[in-house]
Coordinates of C-alpha atoms in Angstrom, one line a residue:
M162 CA 35.2 13.9 55.5
Q163 CA 31.3 14.0 55.7
S164 CA 31.0 17.2 54.2
W165 CA 33.0 15.8 51.2
I166 CA 30.9 13.0 51.0
S167 CA 27.7 15.1 51.1
Y168 CA 29.1 17.6 48.6
I169 CA 29.8 14.4 46.1
L170 CA 26.1 13.2 46.7
I171 CA 25.0 16.5 45.8
V172 CA 26.9 17.2 42.9
S173 CA 26.2 14.0 41.8
V174 CA 22.2 14.4 42.0
L175 CA 22.6 17.7 40.1
L176 CA 24.4 15.9 37.3
I177 CA 22.0 12.7 37.1
L178 CA 18.8 14.8 37.8
P179 CA 18.8 16.3 34.5
L180 CA 19.2 12.9 32.6
I181 CA 16.5 11.3 34.8
S182 CA 14.0 14.2 34.0
A183 CA 14.5 15.0 30.6
P184 CA 12.3 12.4 29.3
Y185 CA 9.6 13.6 31.2
A186 CA 10.4 17.3 30.3
I187 CA 10.2 16.3 26.6
R188 CA 6.9 14.3 27.1
S189 CA 5.7 17.4 28.5
V190 CA 6.6 19.8 25.8
G191 CA 4.9 17.3 23.1
R192 CA 1.7 17.1 25.4
T193 CA 1.6 21.0 25.5
V194 CA 2.2 21.4 21.5
G195 CA -0.8 18.7 21.6
W196 CA -3.0 20.4 23.6
Y197 CA -2.5 23.7 22.3
L198 CA -3.6 21.8 18.5
C199 CA -6.2 20.6 20.1
R200 CA -7.5 23.8 21.2
R201 CA -6.8 25.6 17.8
T202 CA -8.5 23.3 15.6
S203 CA -11.7 23.0 18.1
A204 CA -13.6 25.4 16.1
R205 CA -12.9 23.8 12.8
R206 CA -14.1 20.5 14.1
E207 CA -17.4 21.8 15.3
L208 CA -17.3 23.6 11.9
I209 CA -17.1 20.0 10.1
F210 CA -19.5 18.5 12.0
A211 CA -22.3 21.0 11.5
R212 CA -21.4 20.7 7.4
V213 CA -21.6 16.8 7.6
K214 CA -25.1 17.3 9.2
A215 CA -25.7 19.9 6.5
E216 CA -24.9 18.0 3.6
E217 CA -26.6 14.6 5.3
D218 CA -29.9 16.3 5.2
E219 CA -29.3 17.5 1.9
Y220 CA -28.3 14.0 0.8
K221 CA -31.3 12.5 2.2
S222 CA -33.3 15.0 0.5
K223 CA -32.0 14.3 -2.8
V224 CA -32.3 10.5 -2.4
R225 CA -35.9 10.7 -1.9
K226 CA -36.2 12.7 -4.9
S227 CA -34.3 10.4 -7.2
A228 CA -32.9 7.5 -5.7
K229 CA -30.3 5.4 -7.5
P230 CA -29.1 1.5 -6.2
E231 CA -26.3 2.8 -4.4
D232 CA -28.1 5.3 -2.8
D233 CA -30.7 2.9 -1.7
D234 CA -27.6 1.0 -0.3
W235 CA -26.8 3.8 1.9
E236 CA -30.4 4.3 3.2
Q237 CA -30.5 0.6 4.4
V238 CA -27.1 1.3 6.2
E239 CA -28.6 4.3 8.0
S240 CA -31.6 2.9 8.6
Q241 CA -30.1 0.0 10.3
G242 CA -27.4 1.6 12.5
A243 CA -24.3 -0.1 11.6
G244 CA -25.4 -3.5 11.3
A245 CA -23.6 -6.6 12.5
T246 CA -19.8 -6.8 12.1
T247 CA -17.8 -9.9 11.3
T248 CA -16.8 -10.1 14.9
G249 CA -20.4 -9.7 16.1
N250 CA -19.3 -7.0 18.5
Q251 CA -22.4 -4.4 18.8
G252 CA -21.1 -2.6 21.7
N253 CA -19.5 0.7 19.5
K254 CA -21.7 0.4 16.4
D255 CA -23.1 3.6 17.0
W256 CA -19.4 5.4 17.5
E257 CA -19.1 8.9 16.5
G258 CA -15.6 10.5 15.7
V259 CA -13.1 11.7 13.5
V260 CA -11.1 9.1 11.5
G261 CA -8.1 10.8 10.1
N262 CA -6.1 9.0 7.2
A263 CA -2.9 10.3 6.0
G264 CA -3.6 9.5 2.5
G265 CA -5.1 11.0 -0.3
G266 CA -3.8 9.2 -3.5
G267 CA -6.1 7.0 -6.1
E268 CA -5.1 3.8 -4.3
R269 CA -7.9 1.4 -4.1
V270 CA -7.0 0.5 -0.6
L271 CA -7.7 4.1 0.7
W272 CA -11.1 4.5 -0.9
A273 CA -12.2 0.9 -0.2
A274 CA -11.2 1.4 3.6
I275 CA -13.6 4.6 4.0
R276 CA -16.2 2.7 2.4
A277 CA -16.0 -0.2 5.0
T278 CA -15.5 2.3 7.8
Q279 CA -18.8 4.2 6.5
K280 CA -20.8 1.3 6.4
R281 CA -19.9 0.2 9.7
W282 CA -20.2 3.4 11.4
P283 CA -22.1 5.5 9.4
K284 CA -22.2 8.2 12.2
A285 CA -18.1 8.5 11.9
V286 CA -16.7 11.3 10.1
C287 CA -13.7 10.1 7.4
V288 CA -11.2 12.9 6.9
V289 CA -8.4 12.5 4.2
Y290 CA -5.4 14.7 4.4
T291 CA -4.5 15.3 0.9
G292 CA -1.9 17.4 -0.9
D293 CA -4.1 17.3 -4.2
H294 CA -5.0 21.0 -4.0
E295 CA -6.6 21.0 -7.7
A296 CA -9.2 18.1 -6.9
A297 CA -12.5 18.9 -5.2
K298 CA -14.4 17.0 -3.3
A299 CA -17.0 16.2 -6.1
A300 CA -14.5 15.4 -8.4
I301 CA -12.6 13.1 -6.3
L302 CA -15.5 10.9 -5.6
E303 CA -16.6 10.7 -9.0
R304 CA -13.1 9.8 -10.0
V305 CA -13.2 6.9 -7.4
E306 CA -16.6 5.8 -8.7
N307 CA -15.7 5.8 -12.4
R308 CA -12.1 3.9 -12.0
F309 CA -12.6 1.8 -9.1
N310 CA -16.5 1.4 -9.0
I311 CA -16.4 2.0 -5.2
H312 CA -19.3 4.3 -4.3
L313 CA -18.8 6.6 -1.3
H314 CA -21.0 8.4 1.1
P315 CA -20.4 12.1 0.3
P316 CA -21.6 13.9 3.4
T317 CA -19.2 12.1 5.9
I318 CA -16.4 12.1 4.1
I319 CA -14.0 15.5 4.4
F320 CA -10.7 16.4 2.6
L321 CA -8.3 18.6 4.2
Y322 CA -5.7 19.9 2.0
L323 CA -2.0 20.2 2.9
Q324 CA 0.3 22.9 2.2
T325 CA 3.5 21.2 2.9
R326 CA 3.6 17.9 0.8
H327 CA 6.7 18.8 -1.1
W328 CA 8.7 17.8 2.3
V329 CA 8.0 14.0 1.4
L330 CA 8.8 14.1 -1.9
S331 CA 12.2 12.2 -3.3
S332 CA 13.4 15.5 -5.0
T333 CA 13.4 17.3 -2.0
W334 CA 15.8 14.9 -0.6
P335 CA 18.2 14.1 -3.5
H336 CA 20.8 13.1 -0.6
F337 CA 19.6 10.6 2.7
T338 CA 16.4 10.1 0.9
L339 CA 14.8 7.6 3.7
L340 CA 15.8 9.8 6.5
G341 CA 14.9 13.0 4.6
Q342 CA 11.1 12.1 3.8
S343 CA 10.9 10.4 7.2
L344 CA 11.8 13.6 9.1
G345 CA 9.9 15.6 6.2
S346 CA 6.4 13.5 6.8
L347 CA 7.0 15.2 10.5
I348 CA 6.1 18.7 8.9
V349 CA 3.2 17.4 6.7
A350 CA 2.0 15.9 10.1
Y351 CA 2.0 18.9 12.0
D352 CA 0.6 20.6 9.2
A353 CA -2.3 17.9 9.1
F354 CA -2.5 18.3 12.9
S355 CA -2.7 22.1 12.5
L356 CA -6.0 21.4 10.5
L357 CA -7.8 19.5 12.6
V358 CA -6.8 16.7 15.4
P359 CA -8.6 13.3 14.7
D360 CA -10.1 10.9 17.0
I361 CA -8.3 8.0 15.4
L362 CA -5.2 8.2 13.0
I363 CA -4.5 5.8 10.3
D364 CA -1.6 5.7 7.8
T365 CA -2.0 4.0 4.4
M366 CA 1.1 5.9 2.7
G367 CA 3.7 4.3 4.7
Y368 CA 4.7 7.3 6.7
A369 CA 5.1 5.7 9.9
F370 CA 7.0 8.5 11.7
T371 CA 3.9 10.3 11.6
L372 CA 2.1 7.8 13.7
A373 CA 4.8 8.2 16.2
F374 CA 4.7 11.9 16.0
S375 CA 1.1 11.6 16.7
K376 CA 1.9 9.6 19.8
F377 CA 4.2 12.5 20.9
L378 CA 1.7 15.0 21.0
F379 CA -1.4 13.1 21.7
P380 CA -0.8 10.0 23.7
T381 CA -4.5 9.1 24.2
I382 CA -5.2 9.1 20.2
P383 CA -5.1 5.2 18.8
T384 CA -3.0 4.8 15.7
G385 CA -3.3 2.6 13.0
A386 CA -0.9 1.6 10.0
Y387 CA -1.5 -0.3 6.7
V388 CA 1.9 -1.0 5.4
H389 CA 1.9 -1.6 1.7
Y390 CA 6.1 -2.1 1.8
P391 CA 8.5 -1.7 4.9
T392 CA 10.6 1.7 4.2
I393 CA 13.6 -0.7 4.8
S394 CA 13.9 -4.5 5.2
T395 CA 16.6 -6.9 5.8
D396 CA 16.5 -7.7 2.1
M397 CA 17.5 -4.2 1.1
L398 CA 20.6 -4.3 3.8
G399 CA 21.3 -8.1 2.7
S400 CA 21.2 -6.9 -1.2
L401 CA 23.9 -4.1 -0.5
V402 CA 26.8 -6.9 0.2
D403 CA 25.6 -9.4 -2.1
E404 CA 26.8 -9.0 -5.5
A405 CA 24.8 -11.9 -7.1
G406 CA 21.6 -10.4 -5.2
Q407 CA 18.5 -8.6 -6.8
G408 CA 17.1 -5.1 -6.5
V409 CA 18.5 -1.7 -7.7
N410 CA 20.9 -1.6 -4.7
A411 CA 22.3 -5.1 -5.4
G412 CA 26.1 -5.2 -4.5
T413 CA 26.5 -1.4 -3.9
G414 CA 27.8 -1.8 -0.6
K415 CA 31.5 -2.1 -1.6
G416 CA 34.0 0.8 -0.9
W417 CA 33.8 3.3 1.9
K418 CA 30.8 4.9 0.1
G419 CA 29.1 1.0 0.4
W420 CA 30.0 1.0 3.9
A421 CA 28.8 4.1 4.8
K422 CA 25.4 3.7 3.1
L423 CA 25.4 0.1 4.7
R424 CA 25.9 2.0 8.3
Y425 CA 23.4 4.7 7.3
W426 CA 20.5 2.1 6.6
Q427 CA 21.3 -0.1 10.0
I428 CA 21.0 3.3 11.8
F429 CA 17.7 3.9 10.0
A430 CA 16.5 0.7 10.3
R431 CA 16.8 0.9 14.4
L432 CA 15.0 4.1 14.1
Y433 CA 12.3 2.5 12.2
S434 CA 11.9 -0.2 14.6
W435 CA 11.4 2.1 17.2
V436 CA 8.9 4.1 15.5
G437 CA 6.7 0.8 14.8
G438 CA 6.7 0.0 18.3
N439 CA 4.5 3.2 18.9
I440 CA 1.6 2.1 16.7
D441 CA -1.4 0.5 18.3
V442 CA -2.7 -1.5 15.4
V443 CA -0.7 -2.8 12.3
M444 CA -1.9 -4.2 9.2
T445 CA 0.5 -5.5 6.2
N446 CA -0.8 -6.4 2.5
S447 CA 1.1 -9.6 2.4
S448 CA 2.7 -12.2 4.5
W449 CA 6.2 -11.1 3.1
T450 CA 5.5 -7.9 4.2
Q451 CA 4.3 -9.1 7.6
S452 CA 7.1 -11.0 8.1
H453 CA 9.6 -7.9 7.5
I454 CA 7.4 -5.8 10.0
Q455 CA 7.4 -8.2 12.6
S456 CA 11.3 -8.7 12.4
L457 CA 11.5 -5.0 12.4
W458 CA 9.0 -3.8 15.0
G459 CA 8.3 -6.8 16.9
P460 CA 10.9 -6.2 19.5
S461 CA 9.9 -2.6 20.1
R462 CA 6.2 -3.2 20.2
A463 CA 6.8 -5.7 22.7
K464 CA 8.8 -3.6 24.9
R465 CA 5.7 -0.9 24.9
A466 CA 3.2 -4.1 25.4
K467 CA 1.5 -3.8 22.2
T468 CA -1.2 -6.5 22.4
S469 CA -2.3 -6.5 18.7
D470 CA -0.7 -8.7 16.3
V471 CA 0.5 -7.4 13.2
Q472 CA -2.3 -8.6 10.9
V473 CA -2.3 -9.4 7.0
V474 CA -5.1 -7.5 5.4
F475 CA -4.8 -8.2 1.6
P476 CA -5.8 -5.2 -0.6
P477 CA -9.0 -5.2 -2.3
V478 CA -8.8 -6.2 -6.1
A479 CA -11.3 -5.6 -8.8
V480 CA -11.9 -9.9 -8.8
E481 CA -15.5 -9.6 -9.2
E482 CA -15.3 -7.2 -12.1
L483 CA -12.6 -9.3 -13.9
T484 CA -14.7 -12.5 -13.6
R485 CA -17.9 -10.8 -14.7
E486 CA -16.1 -9.1 -17.8
I487 CA -13.6 -12.0 -18.9
D488 CA -15.2 -15.5 -19.7
V489 CA -12.7 -18.4 -18.5
S490 CA -14.4 -21.7 -20.7
Q491 CA -13.5 -24.1 -23.5
T492 CA -15.5 -21.8 -25.7
S493 CA -13.0 -18.4 -24.7
E494 CA -9.8 -20.5 -25.1
S495 CA -10.3 -20.1 -28.9
N496 CA -10.0 -16.4 -28.2
R497 CA -7.1 -16.8 -26.6
E498 CA -3.3 -15.6 -28.3
K499 CA 0.2 -16.6 -27.1
I500 CA 0.6 -13.3 -26.0
L501 CA 2.6 -12.9 -22.9
L502 CA 1.5 -9.9 -20.8
Y503 CA 3.3 -7.6 -18.5
I504 CA 1.3 -4.7 -16.6
A505 CA 3.6 -2.5 -14.3
Q506 CA 4.5 0.8 -14.4
F507 CA 8.0 1.4 -16.3
R508 CA 10.2 1.9 -13.1
P509 CA 13.5 0.5 -12.2
E510 CA 12.4 -2.3 -10.0
K511 CA 9.8 -3.5 -12.3
N512 CA 12.7 -5.2 -14.1
H513 CA 11.5 -4.9 -17.9
T514 CA 15.4 -5.5 -18.9
L515 CA 15.1 -9.1 -17.2
I516 CA 11.7 -9.5 -19.1
L517 CA 12.9 -8.6 -22.4
R518 CA 15.9 -10.7 -22.1
A519 CA 14.0 -13.7 -21.1
F520 CA 11.6 -13.1 -24.0
S521 CA 14.5 -13.1 -26.4
E522 CA 16.0 -16.3 -24.8
L523 CA 12.5 -18.1 -25.5
L524 CA 12.5 -16.9 -29.2
F525 CA 15.9 -17.6 -29.9
P526 CA 17.5 -20.3 -27.3
P527 CA 21.2 -20.6 -27.0
E528 CA 23.3 -23.0 -29.3
G529 CA 22.2 -26.7 -28.8
K530 CA 18.7 -25.8 -27.6
E531 CA 15.5 -25.9 -29.9
S532 CA 12.9 -23.7 -29.5
A533 CA 9.4 -25.4 -28.2
G534 CA 6.9 -25.9 -31.2
G535 CA 4.0 -24.1 -28.9
V536 CA 6.2 -20.8 -28.6
K537 CA 5.9 -20.0 -32.3
G538 CA 4.2 -16.8 -33.1
S539 CA 4.9 -15.6 -29.3
K540 CA 4.6 -11.9 -28.6
L541 CA 5.5 -9.8 -25.6
V542 CA 3.1 -7.0 -24.5
L543 CA 4.3 -4.4 -22.0
I544 CA 1.5 -2.4 -20.3
G545 CA 2.4 0.5 -18.2
S546 CA 1.8 4.2 -17.1
V547 CA 4.5 7.1 -18.0
R548 CA 4.6 9.2 -15.0
H549 CA 7.2 11.7 -16.1
S550 CA 10.3 12.2 -18.4
D551 CA 12.4 9.7 -16.5
D552 CA 9.8 6.9 -17.5
A553 CA 9.8 8.3 -21.0
T554 CA 13.5 7.9 -21.2
R555 CA 13.3 4.2 -19.7
V556 CA 10.5 3.2 -22.3
Y557 CA 13.2 4.4 -25.0
D558 CA 15.8 2.2 -23.5
L559 CA 13.6 -0.6 -23.7
R560 CA 12.8 -0.1 -27.4
L561 CA 16.3 0.0 -27.9
L562 CA 17.1 -3.2 -25.9
A563 CA 14.6 -4.8 -28.2
H564 CA 15.9 -3.8 -31.2
E565 CA 19.5 -5.0 -29.9
L566 CA 18.1 -8.2 -29.1
K567 CA 16.3 -8.6 -32.8
I568 CA 12.9 -9.0 -30.8
K569 CA 11.4 -5.8 -31.8
D570 CA 8.7 -7.3 -34.4
H571 CA 7.4 -9.5 -31.4
V572 CA 7.5 -6.6 -28.5
E573 CA 4.6 -4.3 -28.3
F574 CA 4.7 -1.4 -25.6
V575 CA 1.5 0.3 -24.7
C576 CA 1.6 3.5 -22.6
D577 CA -0.9 4.9 -20.4
A578 CA -3.8 2.3 -21.4
S579 CA -7.3 3.1 -20.2
W580 CA -9.2 0.0 -18.3
P581 CA -11.2 -0.7 -21.2
E582 CA -7.8 -1.5 -23.0
I583 CA -6.4 -3.5 -20.3
L584 CA -9.5 -5.6 -20.2
K585 CA -9.3 -6.3 -23.9
W586 CA -5.4 -7.6 -23.6
L587 CA -6.4 -9.6 -20.4
R588 CA -9.3 -11.2 -22.5
K589 CA -6.8 -12.1 -25.4
S590 CA -3.5 -13.0 -23.5
W591 CA -2.2 -16.3 -22.5
V592 CA 0.5 -15.8 -19.3
G593 CA 0.8 -12.9 -17.3
V594 CA 4.4 -12.1 -16.3
N595 CA 5.7 -10.2 -13.1
G596 CA 9.4 -9.6 -12.8
M597 CA 9.8 -7.5 -9.8
W598 CA 12.0 -8.9 -7.0
N599 CA 10.6 -8.9 -3.6
E600 CA 7.2 -7.2 -5.2
H601 CA 5.5 -6.6 -1.9
F602 CA 2.2 -7.9 -2.8
G603 CA 1.2 -7.9 -6.5
I604 CA -2.3 -6.7 -7.3
G605 CA -1.5 -6.9 -11.1
V606 CA -0.6 -10.5 -10.6
V607 CA -4.0 -11.2 -9.0
E608 CA -5.6 -9.4 -11.9
Y609 CA -4.0 -12.3 -14.3
Q610 CA -5.3 -14.7 -12.0
A611 CA -9.0 -13.3 -12.2
A612 CA -8.9 -12.9 -15.7
G613 CA -7.5 -16.5 -16.3
L614 CA -4.0 -16.1 -17.2
V615 CA -1.3 -18.7 -16.7
S616 CA 1.1 -16.6 -14.1
V617 CA 4.9 -16.5 -14.5
V618 CA 6.1 -14.4 -11.6
N619 CA 9.5 -13.7 -9.6
D620 CA 10.3 -16.3 -7.4
S621 CA 10.0 -13.8 -4.0
G622 CA 7.7 -11.5 -2.3
G623 CA 4.0 -11.8 -2.3
P624 CA 3.4 -13.4 -5.8
K625 CA 5.3 -16.2 -4.6
E626 CA 4.1 -16.6 -1.0
D627 CA 0.3 -15.6 -1.3
I628 CA -0.7 -15.5 -4.7
V629 CA 0.9 -17.9 -7.1
I630 CA 0.6 -20.8 -4.9
D631 CA -0.9 -24.6 -5.5
Y632 CA -4.6 -23.9 -5.0
S633 CA -7.5 -27.1 -5.1
G634 CA -4.7 -29.7 -5.5
G635 CA -2.7 -28.2 -8.5
P636 CA -0.6 -25.1 -9.3
T637 CA -1.7 -22.1 -10.4
G638 CA 1.5 -20.9 -12.1
F639 CA 5.2 -20.9 -12.3
H640 CA 7.8 -18.6 -10.5
A641 CA 11.3 -17.9 -11.7
T642 CA 14.3 -15.9 -11.0
T643 CA 16.8 -15.8 -13.6
V644 CA 16.7 -15.3 -17.5
T645 CA 16.8 -18.7 -18.2
D646 CA 14.4 -19.3 -15.5
Y647 CA 11.8 -16.9 -16.8
A648 CA 12.6 -18.4 -20.4
Q649 CA 11.7 -22.1 -19.3
A650 CA 8.7 -21.3 -17.3
F651 CA 7.7 -19.3 -20.4
T652 CA 8.1 -22.4 -22.6
K653 CA 6.1 -24.8 -19.8
A654 CA 3.2 -22.1 -19.6
L655 CA 2.6 -22.1 -23.4
I656 CA 3.2 -25.7 -24.1
L657 CA 0.7 -27.1 -21.6
L658 CA -2.1 -29.5 -23.1
P659 CA -5.1 -27.8 -23.6
D660 CA -7.0 -29.5 -20.7
E661 CA -4.1 -28.6 -18.3
T662 CA -4.1 -25.0 -19.5
L663 CA -8.0 -24.8 -18.9
A664 CA -7.5 -26.6 -15.4
M665 CA -4.9 -24.2 -14.2
R666 CA -6.8 -21.1 -15.5
R667 CA -9.9 -22.2 -13.8
R668 CA -7.8 -22.9 -10.2
A669 CA -5.9 -19.5 -10.9
R670 CA -9.6 -17.5 -11.0
A671 CA -11.1 -19.4 -8.0
S672 CA -7.7 -18.8 -5.9
A673 CA -8.2 -15.0 -6.8
G674 CA -11.4 -15.1 -4.9
R675 CA -9.3 -14.5 -1.6
F676 CA -8.7 -11.1 -2.7
T677 CA -12.1 -9.8 -3.1
E678 CA -13.3 -5.9 -1.9
E679 CA -15.6 -8.2 0.6
A680 CA -12.8 -10.1 1.9
F681 CA -10.9 -6.7 2.6
A682 CA -13.8 -5.0 4.4
E683 CA -14.1 -7.9 6.6
R684 CA -10.5 -7.9 7.9
W685 CA -10.2 -3.9 7.9
I686 CA -13.4 -3.9 10.0
A687 CA -12.0 -6.3 12.4
Q688 CA -9.0 -4.2 12.8
M689 CA -10.5 -1.1 12.9
E690 CA -12.8 -2.4 15.9
K691 CA -9.6 -2.6 17.6
L692 CA -9.2 1.1 17.4
V693 CA -12.5 2.2 18.2
A694 CA -12.5 -0.1 21.4
I695 CA -9.1 1.7 22.4
K696 CA -10.8 4.9 21.9
T697 CA -13.7 4.2 23.7
K698 CA -11.9 3.0 26.5
R699 CA -10.0 5.8 27.0
I700 CA -12.9 8.0 26.9
T701 CA -14.6 6.0 29.4
T702 CA -11.7 5.3 32.0
G703 CA -9.6 9.0 31.1
R704 CA -6.3 6.7 30.0

């Protein structure tokens, strides 16, 4: 009898042991691959530091010969070390290391973040992993300077070019796009790590899976995420079954296909939640995004004892430039026209159709209602970029809709406008419009406010919670949801008394001061210091 018991125990142990040891074996494989990548890229790492030193010496030589104001600024930073930080922490001001950024687009957040990092840690090397092979470093930095007026320090910024970007394009994954792009990002991440393993990895593009993959390969490398928009949210899940809801997927959860899509999204949401629990420092661009990320990632982060709270770091907006270029005063009111301005890419989620129908109702109210006197002569201007043929087709369809609504003579489409042209429209427009449901932040809305426009925005997301709020004791704009809501809000904005209009414009401009590049830099540095502290501690303690 005892021999049978012993036999059963031995068999049980043999069956259970692989289950217990499997996680350890998997982790060991990950660390082995990570060790291999570190060893493989060590030579390139030394070459990068050597190149940075050579470019730094050459740069200083050029500065001494012909100094520009921004060059003087960098010289002051270098002579002072890193200077004081917003938190007053001087302990890591001379930190040297490689900050890897999974970005590479022309977004202002990326470049402003690099500038702030360079100012705070002049000896750190900022590496950008990018798939833009046709763009050389000098051309990229020149474009950043011309487009955003952001001056970066050339020697300590490095671009590494990826060969696998197509794996994260939606066109590569016509089906199961969310999961496909997320898994594709792992291939891109391995490509990046094969070029260089950073000391700190930060994602600003929304590829959270790459950060979990980094933890799998390199457990001691701190990771950070700047989240513009959750890949999936509870609102997205709810919109599938809400026929009266908003968004491009509203009401599509019917039938067996809808049921399957809902289950797929729910499974992906659980996977996304697990991924978020692996990230050391998380930043979001708005309170709306913060709320959704906390809901999705919070439980997983708590299980892994992540002590850093999810922090809102508002993206930088060209508030100072708009304030300088556009006057908001009694005198400038005479230059304003009854123009409703909507600046947004011609994408489905921007809901241009809603705005056209609302503008039609503004000009031609339903039976029994009369148009308010102040709306006479109003004009709707739609400004946006046309990225490809789908966008061009969408603009054509919108023109047809304007014709059908009999408002084509009151609507103007401006495609691919230059910044000076946008400034011209901001200078003379009356109302700034936002039509997107659950816009994560709304940089365009902040630009409206900085330019002194009266904003009419969707009653959701960042525009509602963070931007178009009461400020200095009064409103800074109006919220709307339906076609009729928007038409009524347009009317209210256009018929305000002159003193009320100017007062609202001034409140809006003052409110926009919360979203400057300086405010962004302060908050960004505060979060970066957490990552540097984690890295420094792990180097010191070996853990």
